[in-house]
PDB file of C-alpha atoms in Angstrom:
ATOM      1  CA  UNK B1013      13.637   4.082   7.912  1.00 70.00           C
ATOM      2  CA  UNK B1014      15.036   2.706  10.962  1.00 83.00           C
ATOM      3  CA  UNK B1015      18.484   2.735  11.507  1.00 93.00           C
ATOM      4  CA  UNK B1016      21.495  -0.198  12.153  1.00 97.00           C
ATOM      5  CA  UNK B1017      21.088  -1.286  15.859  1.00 97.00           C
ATOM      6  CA  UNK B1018      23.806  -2.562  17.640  1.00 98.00           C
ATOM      7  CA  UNK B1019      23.473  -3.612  21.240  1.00 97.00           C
ATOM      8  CA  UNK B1020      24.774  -3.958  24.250  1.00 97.00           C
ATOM      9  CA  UNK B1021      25.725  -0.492  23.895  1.00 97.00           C
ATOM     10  CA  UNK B1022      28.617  -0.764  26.808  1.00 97.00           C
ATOM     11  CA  UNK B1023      29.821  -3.754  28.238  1.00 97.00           C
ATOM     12  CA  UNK B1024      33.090  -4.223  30.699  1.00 97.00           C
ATOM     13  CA  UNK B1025      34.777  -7.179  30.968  1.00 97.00           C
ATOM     14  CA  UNK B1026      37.972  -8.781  32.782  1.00 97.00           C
ATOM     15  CA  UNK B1027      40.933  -9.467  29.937  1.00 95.00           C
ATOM     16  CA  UNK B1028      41.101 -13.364  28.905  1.00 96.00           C
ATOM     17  CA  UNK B1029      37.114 -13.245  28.942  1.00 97.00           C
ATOM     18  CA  UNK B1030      34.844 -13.538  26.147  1.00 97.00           C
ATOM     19  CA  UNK B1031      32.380 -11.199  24.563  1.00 98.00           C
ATOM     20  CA  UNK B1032      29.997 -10.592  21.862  1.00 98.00           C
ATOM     21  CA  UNK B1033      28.408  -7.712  20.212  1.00 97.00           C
ATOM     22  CA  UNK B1034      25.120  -7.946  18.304  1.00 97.00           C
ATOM     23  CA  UNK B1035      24.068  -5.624  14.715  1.00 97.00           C
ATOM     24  CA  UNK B1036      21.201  -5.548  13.232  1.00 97.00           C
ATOM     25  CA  UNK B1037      21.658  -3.767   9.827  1.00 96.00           C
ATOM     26  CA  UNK B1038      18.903  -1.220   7.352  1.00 96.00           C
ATOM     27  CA  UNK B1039      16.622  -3.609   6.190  1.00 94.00           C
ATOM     28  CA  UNK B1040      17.300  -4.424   2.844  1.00 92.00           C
ATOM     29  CA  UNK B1041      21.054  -3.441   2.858  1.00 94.00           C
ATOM     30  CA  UNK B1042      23.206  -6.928   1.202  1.00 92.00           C
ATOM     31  CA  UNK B1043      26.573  -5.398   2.638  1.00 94.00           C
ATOM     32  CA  UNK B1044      27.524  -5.026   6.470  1.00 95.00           C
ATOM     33  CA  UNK B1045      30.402  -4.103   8.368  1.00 96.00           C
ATOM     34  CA  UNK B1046      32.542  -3.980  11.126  1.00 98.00           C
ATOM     35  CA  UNK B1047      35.008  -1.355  12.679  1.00 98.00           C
ATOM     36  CA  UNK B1048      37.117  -0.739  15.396  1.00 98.00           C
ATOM     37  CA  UNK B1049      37.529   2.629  16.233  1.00 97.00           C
ATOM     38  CA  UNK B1050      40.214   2.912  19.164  1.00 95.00           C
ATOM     39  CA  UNK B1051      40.154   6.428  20.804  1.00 92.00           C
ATOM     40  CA  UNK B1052      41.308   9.207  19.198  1.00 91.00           C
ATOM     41  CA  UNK B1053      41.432   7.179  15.693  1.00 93.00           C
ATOM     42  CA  UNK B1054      39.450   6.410  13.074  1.00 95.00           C
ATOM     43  CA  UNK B1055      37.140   3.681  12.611  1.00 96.00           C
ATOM     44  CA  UNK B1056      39.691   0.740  10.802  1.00 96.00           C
ATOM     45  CA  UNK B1057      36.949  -2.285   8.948  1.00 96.00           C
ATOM     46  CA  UNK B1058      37.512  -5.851  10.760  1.00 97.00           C
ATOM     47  CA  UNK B1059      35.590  -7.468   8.166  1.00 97.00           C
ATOM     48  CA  UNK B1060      32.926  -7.150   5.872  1.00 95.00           C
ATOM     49  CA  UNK B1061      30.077  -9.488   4.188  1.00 94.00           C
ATOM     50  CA  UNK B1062      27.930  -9.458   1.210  1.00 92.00           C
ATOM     51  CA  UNK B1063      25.194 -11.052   2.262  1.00 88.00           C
ATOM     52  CA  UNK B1064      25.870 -14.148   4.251  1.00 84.00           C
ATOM     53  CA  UNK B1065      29.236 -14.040   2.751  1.00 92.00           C
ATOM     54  CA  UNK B1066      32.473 -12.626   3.542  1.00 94.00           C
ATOM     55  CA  UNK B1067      34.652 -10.018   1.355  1.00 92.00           C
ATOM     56  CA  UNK B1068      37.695  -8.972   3.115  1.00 93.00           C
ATOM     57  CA  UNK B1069      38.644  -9.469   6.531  1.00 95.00           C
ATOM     58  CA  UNK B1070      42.448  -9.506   6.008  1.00 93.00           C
ATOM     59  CA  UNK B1071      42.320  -7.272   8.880  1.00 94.00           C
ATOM     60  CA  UNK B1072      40.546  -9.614  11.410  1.00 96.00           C
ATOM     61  CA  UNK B1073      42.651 -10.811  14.145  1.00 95.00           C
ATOM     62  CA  UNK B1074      41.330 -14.158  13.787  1.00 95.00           C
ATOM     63  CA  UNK B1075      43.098 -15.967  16.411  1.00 95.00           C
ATOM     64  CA  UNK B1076      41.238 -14.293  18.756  1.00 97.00           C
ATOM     65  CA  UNK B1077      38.329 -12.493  16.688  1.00 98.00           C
ATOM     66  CA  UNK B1078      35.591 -14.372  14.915  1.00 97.00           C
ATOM     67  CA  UNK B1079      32.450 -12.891  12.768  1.00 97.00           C
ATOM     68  CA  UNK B1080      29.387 -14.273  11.493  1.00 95.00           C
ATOM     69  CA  UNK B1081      26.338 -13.253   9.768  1.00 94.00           C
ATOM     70  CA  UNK B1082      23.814 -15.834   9.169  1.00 82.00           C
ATOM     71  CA  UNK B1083      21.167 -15.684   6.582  1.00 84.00           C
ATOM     72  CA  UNK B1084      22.645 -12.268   5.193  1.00 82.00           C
ATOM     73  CA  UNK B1085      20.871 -10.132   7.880  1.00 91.00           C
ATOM     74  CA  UNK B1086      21.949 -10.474  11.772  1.00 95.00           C
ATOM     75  CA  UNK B1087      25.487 -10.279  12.629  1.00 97.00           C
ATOM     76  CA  UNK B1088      27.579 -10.933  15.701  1.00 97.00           C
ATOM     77  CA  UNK B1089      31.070 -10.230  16.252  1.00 98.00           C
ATOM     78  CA  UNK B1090      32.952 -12.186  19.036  1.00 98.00           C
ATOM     79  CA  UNK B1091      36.116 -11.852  20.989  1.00 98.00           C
ATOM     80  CA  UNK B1092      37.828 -14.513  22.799  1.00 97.00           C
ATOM     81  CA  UNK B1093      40.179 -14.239  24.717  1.00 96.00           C
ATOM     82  CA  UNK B1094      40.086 -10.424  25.384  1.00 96.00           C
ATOM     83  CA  UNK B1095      43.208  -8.084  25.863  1.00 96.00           C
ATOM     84  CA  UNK B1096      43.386  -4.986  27.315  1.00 96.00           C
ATOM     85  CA  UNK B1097      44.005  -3.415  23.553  1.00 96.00           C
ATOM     86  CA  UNK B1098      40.983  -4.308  22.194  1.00 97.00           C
ATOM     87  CA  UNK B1099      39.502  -1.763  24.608  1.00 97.00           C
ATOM     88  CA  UNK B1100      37.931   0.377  21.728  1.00 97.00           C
ATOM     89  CA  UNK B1101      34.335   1.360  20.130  1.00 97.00           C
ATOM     90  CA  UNK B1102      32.893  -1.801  18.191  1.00 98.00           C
ATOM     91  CA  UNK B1103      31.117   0.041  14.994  1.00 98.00           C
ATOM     92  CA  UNK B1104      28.391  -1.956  12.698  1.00 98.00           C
ATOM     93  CA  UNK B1105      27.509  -0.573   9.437  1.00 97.00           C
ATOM     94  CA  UNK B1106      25.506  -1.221   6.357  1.00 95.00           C
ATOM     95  CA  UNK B1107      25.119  -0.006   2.718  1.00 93.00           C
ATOM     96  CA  UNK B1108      23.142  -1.124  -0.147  1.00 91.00           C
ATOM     97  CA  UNK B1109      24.714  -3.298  -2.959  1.00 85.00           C
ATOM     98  CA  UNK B1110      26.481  -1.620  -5.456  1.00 82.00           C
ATOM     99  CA  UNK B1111      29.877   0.610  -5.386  1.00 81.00           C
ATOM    100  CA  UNK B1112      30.211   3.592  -3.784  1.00 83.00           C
ATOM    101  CA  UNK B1113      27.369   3.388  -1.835  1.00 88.00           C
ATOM    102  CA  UNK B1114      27.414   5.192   1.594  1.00 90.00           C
ATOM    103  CA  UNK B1115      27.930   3.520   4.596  1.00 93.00           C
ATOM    104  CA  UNK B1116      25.518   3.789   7.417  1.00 95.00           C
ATOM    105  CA  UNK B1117      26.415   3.693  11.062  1.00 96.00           C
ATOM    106  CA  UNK B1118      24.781   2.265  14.325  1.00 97.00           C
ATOM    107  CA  UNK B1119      25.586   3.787  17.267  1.00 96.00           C
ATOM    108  CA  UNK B1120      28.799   1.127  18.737  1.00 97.00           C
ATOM    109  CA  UNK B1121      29.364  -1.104  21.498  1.00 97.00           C
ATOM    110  CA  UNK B1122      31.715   0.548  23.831  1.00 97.00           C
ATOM    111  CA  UNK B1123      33.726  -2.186  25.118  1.00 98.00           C
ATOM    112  CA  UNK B1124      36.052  -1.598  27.743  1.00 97.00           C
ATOM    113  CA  UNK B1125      38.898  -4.277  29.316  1.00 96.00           C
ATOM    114  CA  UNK B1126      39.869  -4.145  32.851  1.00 93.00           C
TER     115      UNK B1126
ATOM    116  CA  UNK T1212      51.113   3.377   7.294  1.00 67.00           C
ATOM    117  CA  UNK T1213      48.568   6.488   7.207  1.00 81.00           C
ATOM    118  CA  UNK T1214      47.144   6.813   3.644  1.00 94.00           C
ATOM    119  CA  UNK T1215      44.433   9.367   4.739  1.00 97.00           C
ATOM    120  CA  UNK T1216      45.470  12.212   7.153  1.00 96.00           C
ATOM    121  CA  UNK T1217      43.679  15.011   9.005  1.00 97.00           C
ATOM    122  CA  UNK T1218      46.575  16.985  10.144  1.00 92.00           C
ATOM    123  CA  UNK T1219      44.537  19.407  12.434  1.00 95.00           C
ATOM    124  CA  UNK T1220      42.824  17.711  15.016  1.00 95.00           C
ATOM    125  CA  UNK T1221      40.902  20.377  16.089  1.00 97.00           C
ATOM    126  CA  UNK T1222      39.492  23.871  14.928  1.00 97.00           C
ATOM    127  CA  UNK T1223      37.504  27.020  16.024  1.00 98.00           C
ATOM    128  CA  UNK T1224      35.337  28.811  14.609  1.00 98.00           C
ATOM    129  CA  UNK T1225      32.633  31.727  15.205  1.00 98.00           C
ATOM    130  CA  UNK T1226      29.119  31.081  14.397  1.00 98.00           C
ATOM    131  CA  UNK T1227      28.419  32.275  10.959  1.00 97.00           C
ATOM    132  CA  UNK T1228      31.877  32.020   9.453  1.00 98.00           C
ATOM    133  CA  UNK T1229      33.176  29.253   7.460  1.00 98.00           C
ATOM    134  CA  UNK T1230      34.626  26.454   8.865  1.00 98.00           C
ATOM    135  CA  UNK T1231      37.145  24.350   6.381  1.00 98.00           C
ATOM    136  CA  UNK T1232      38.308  20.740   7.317  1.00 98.00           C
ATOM    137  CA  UNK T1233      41.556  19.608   5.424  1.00 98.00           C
ATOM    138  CA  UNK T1234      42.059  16.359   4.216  1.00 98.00           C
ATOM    139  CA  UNK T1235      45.512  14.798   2.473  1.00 98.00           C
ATOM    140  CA  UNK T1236      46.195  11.016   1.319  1.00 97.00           C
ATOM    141  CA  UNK T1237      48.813   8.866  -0.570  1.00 96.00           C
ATOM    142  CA  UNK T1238      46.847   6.626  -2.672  1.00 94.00           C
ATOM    143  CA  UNK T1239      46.397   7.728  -5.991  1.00 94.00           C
ATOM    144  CA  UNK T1240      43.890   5.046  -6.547  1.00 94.00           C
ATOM    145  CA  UNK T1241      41.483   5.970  -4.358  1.00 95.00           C
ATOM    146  CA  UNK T1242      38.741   7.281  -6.372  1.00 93.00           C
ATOM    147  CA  UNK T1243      35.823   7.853  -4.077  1.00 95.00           C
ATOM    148  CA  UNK T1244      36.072  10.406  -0.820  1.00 96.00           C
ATOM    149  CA  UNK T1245      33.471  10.885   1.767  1.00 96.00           C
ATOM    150  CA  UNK T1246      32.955  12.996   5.240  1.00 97.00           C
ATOM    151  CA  UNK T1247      31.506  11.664   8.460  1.00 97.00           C
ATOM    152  CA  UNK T1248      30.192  13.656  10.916  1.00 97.00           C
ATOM    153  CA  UNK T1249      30.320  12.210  15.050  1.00 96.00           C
ATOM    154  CA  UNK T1250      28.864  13.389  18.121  1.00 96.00           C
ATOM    155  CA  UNK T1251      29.395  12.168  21.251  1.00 93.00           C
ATOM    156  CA  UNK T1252      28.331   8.788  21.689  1.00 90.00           C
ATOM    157  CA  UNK T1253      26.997   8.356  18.298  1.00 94.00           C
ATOM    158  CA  UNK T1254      28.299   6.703  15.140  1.00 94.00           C
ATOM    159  CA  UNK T1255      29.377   8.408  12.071  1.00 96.00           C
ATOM    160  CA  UNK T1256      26.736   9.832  10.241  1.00 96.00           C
ATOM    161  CA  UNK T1257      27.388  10.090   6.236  1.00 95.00           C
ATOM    162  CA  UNK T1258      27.783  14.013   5.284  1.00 97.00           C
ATOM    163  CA  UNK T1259      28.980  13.802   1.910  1.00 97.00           C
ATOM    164  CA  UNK T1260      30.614  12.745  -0.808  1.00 95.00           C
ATOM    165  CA  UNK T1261      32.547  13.205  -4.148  1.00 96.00           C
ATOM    166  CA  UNK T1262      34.100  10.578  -7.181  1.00 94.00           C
ATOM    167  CA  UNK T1263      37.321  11.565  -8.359  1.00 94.00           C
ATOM    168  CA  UNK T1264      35.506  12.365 -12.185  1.00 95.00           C
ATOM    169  CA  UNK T1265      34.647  15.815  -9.894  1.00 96.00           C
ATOM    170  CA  UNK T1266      35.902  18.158  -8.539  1.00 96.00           C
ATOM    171  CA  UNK T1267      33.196  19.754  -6.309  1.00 97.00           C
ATOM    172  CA  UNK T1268      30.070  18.789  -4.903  1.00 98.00           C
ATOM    173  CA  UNK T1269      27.615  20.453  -3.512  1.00 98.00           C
ATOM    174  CA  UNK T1270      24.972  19.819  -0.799  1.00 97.00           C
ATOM    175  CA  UNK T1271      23.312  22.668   0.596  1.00 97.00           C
ATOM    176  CA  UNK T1272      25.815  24.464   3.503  1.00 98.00           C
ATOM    177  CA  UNK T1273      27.836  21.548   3.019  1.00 98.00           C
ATOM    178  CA  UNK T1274      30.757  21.661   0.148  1.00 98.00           C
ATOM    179  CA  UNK T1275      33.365  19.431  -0.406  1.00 98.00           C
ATOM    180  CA  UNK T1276      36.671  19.785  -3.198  1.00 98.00           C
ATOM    181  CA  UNK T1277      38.717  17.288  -4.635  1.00 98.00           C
ATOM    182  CA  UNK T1278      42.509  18.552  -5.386  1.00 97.00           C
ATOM    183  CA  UNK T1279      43.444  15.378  -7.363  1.00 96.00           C
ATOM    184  CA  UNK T1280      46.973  16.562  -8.115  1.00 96.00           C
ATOM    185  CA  UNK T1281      47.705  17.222  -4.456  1.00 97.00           C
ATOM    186  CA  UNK T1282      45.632  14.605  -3.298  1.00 97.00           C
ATOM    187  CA  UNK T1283      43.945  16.697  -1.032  1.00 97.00           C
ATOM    188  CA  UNK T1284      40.623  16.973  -0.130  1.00 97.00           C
ATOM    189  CA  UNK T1285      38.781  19.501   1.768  1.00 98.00           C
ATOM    190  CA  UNK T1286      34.855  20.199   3.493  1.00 98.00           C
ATOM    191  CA  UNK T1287      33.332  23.817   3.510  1.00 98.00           C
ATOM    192  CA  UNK T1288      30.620  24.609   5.683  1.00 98.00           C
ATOM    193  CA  UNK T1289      29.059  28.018   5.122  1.00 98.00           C
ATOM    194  CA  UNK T1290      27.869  29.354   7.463  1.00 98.00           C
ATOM    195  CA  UNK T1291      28.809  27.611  10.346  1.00 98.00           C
ATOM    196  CA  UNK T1292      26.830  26.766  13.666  1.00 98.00           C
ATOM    197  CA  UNK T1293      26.848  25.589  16.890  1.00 97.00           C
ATOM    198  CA  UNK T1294      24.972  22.115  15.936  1.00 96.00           C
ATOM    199  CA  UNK T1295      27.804  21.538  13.613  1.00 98.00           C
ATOM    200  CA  UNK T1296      30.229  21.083  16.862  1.00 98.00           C
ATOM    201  CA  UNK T1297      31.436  17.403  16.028  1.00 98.00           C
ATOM    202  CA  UNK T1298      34.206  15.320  14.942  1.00 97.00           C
ATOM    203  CA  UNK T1299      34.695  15.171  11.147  1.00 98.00           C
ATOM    204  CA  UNK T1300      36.528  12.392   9.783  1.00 98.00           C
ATOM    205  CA  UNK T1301      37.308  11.949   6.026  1.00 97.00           C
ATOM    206  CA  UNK T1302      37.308   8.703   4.491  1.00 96.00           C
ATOM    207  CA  UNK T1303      38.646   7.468   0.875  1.00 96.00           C
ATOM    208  CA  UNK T1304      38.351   4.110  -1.233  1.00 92.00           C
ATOM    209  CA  UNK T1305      39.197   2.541  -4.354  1.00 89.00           C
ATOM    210  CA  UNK T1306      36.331   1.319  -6.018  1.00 81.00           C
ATOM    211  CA  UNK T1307      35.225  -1.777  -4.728  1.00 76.00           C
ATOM    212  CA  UNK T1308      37.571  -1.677  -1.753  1.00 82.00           C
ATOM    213  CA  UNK T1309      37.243  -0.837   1.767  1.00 89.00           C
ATOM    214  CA  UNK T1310      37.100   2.561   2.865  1.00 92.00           C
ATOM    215  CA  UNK T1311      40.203   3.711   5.019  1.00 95.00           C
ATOM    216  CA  UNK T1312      39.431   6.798   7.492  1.00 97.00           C
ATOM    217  CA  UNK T1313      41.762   9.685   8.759  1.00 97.00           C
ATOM    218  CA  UNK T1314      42.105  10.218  12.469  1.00 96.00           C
ATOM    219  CA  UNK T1315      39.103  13.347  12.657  1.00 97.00           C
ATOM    220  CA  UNK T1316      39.217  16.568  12.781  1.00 98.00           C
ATOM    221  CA  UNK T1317      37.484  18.085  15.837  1.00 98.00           C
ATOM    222  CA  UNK T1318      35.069  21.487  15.327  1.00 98.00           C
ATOM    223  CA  UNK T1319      33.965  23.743  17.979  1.00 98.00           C
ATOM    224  CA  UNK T1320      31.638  26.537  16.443  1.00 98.00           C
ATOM    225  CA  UNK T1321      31.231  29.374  19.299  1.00 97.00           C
ATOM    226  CA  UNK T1322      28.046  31.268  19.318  1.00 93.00           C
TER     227      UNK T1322
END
């Protein structure tokens, strides 16, 4: 089965611009996520949706941060303004419905802030 | 606040030997562990996992153990070899909740 696909894979950008990052879960997985994974730390979840809904994203810095994922497949993550500490590895996952089901990883958007 | 740790953050090890990756965290309520293996470049890619109703699991080279009383955790990989040079990171959850990761453990297995 194919795998989640996130793209652009790297993108640069000048701090106080915006940018967006694009994921593309396992077909037929209901629940998708979102990390940041800042270097030399583990991946922390921004938010996460069931379906077209969302579950938790108490850790969403939503002044600047925004999510969506429309019709329960597609997702895109935004940021706007960007600061230089969101300079980090933008993570998409997915995992069937149920608990304890094991997430699955694209690849990440390296986003760097100059 | 740190509720899952990887206190080594990197580890050596010859090919064929074991390698063990150590994992301790403060939530007693997490009930359901899991190991993530990352190469360069690449996102996590599941390993393994274990429910707090066990205390081992098994996957071919791959073995994790559950400690509940010292909430530790910990992966064994017998033997060893150089495609297993990655980072490992452990990651816990509560049922139902989101799953919160330790920092990684880096292993180099020389040939």
């Amino acid at each position: 089965e194919a795998g989640v696909a996130q793209s652009p894979r790297y993108k640069i950008i000048e701090k106080r611009q915006s940018v967006a990052f694009w994921c593309n879960p396992i077909s037929g997985h209901a629940t998708l996520y979102w990390y940041q994974q800042i270097l030399g730390q583990g991946p922390k979840l921004l938010i996460q949706f069931q379906n077209n809904g969302v579950v938790d994203d108490s850790q969403l810095p939503k002044d600047r941060f925004s999510a969506e994922r429309l019709k329960g497949v597609d997702s895109t993550l935004k940021i706007q303004p960007a600061k230089l500490e969101d300079s980090a590895v933008y993570l998409c996952a997915s995992s069937q419905q149920g608990y304890n089901q094991p997430q699955h990883f694209g690849d990440g958007t390296r986003l760097s802030i100059l | 606040d740190q509720q899952v740790k990887q206190n080594s953050p990197s580890l050596s090890v010859q090919e064929g030997r074991i390698s063990i990756l150590n994992c301790d965290y403060t939530n007693s309520m997490f009930d359901y562990f899991l190991w993530y293996k990352k190469y360069p470049a690449e996102g996590p890619t599941f390993l393994i996992s274990i429910s707090s109703i066990k205390d081992k699991n098994e996957d071919g080279r791959f073995t994790v153990f559950l400690n509940k009383s010292a909430k530790h955790l910990s992966l064994h990989i017998v033997p060893s070899q150089p495609g297993d040079s990655a980072v490992y990171f452990c990651a816990a959850s509560v049922t139902g909740g989101k799953l919160i990761f330790g920092q990684g453990t880096t292993l180099q297995v020389k040939p």
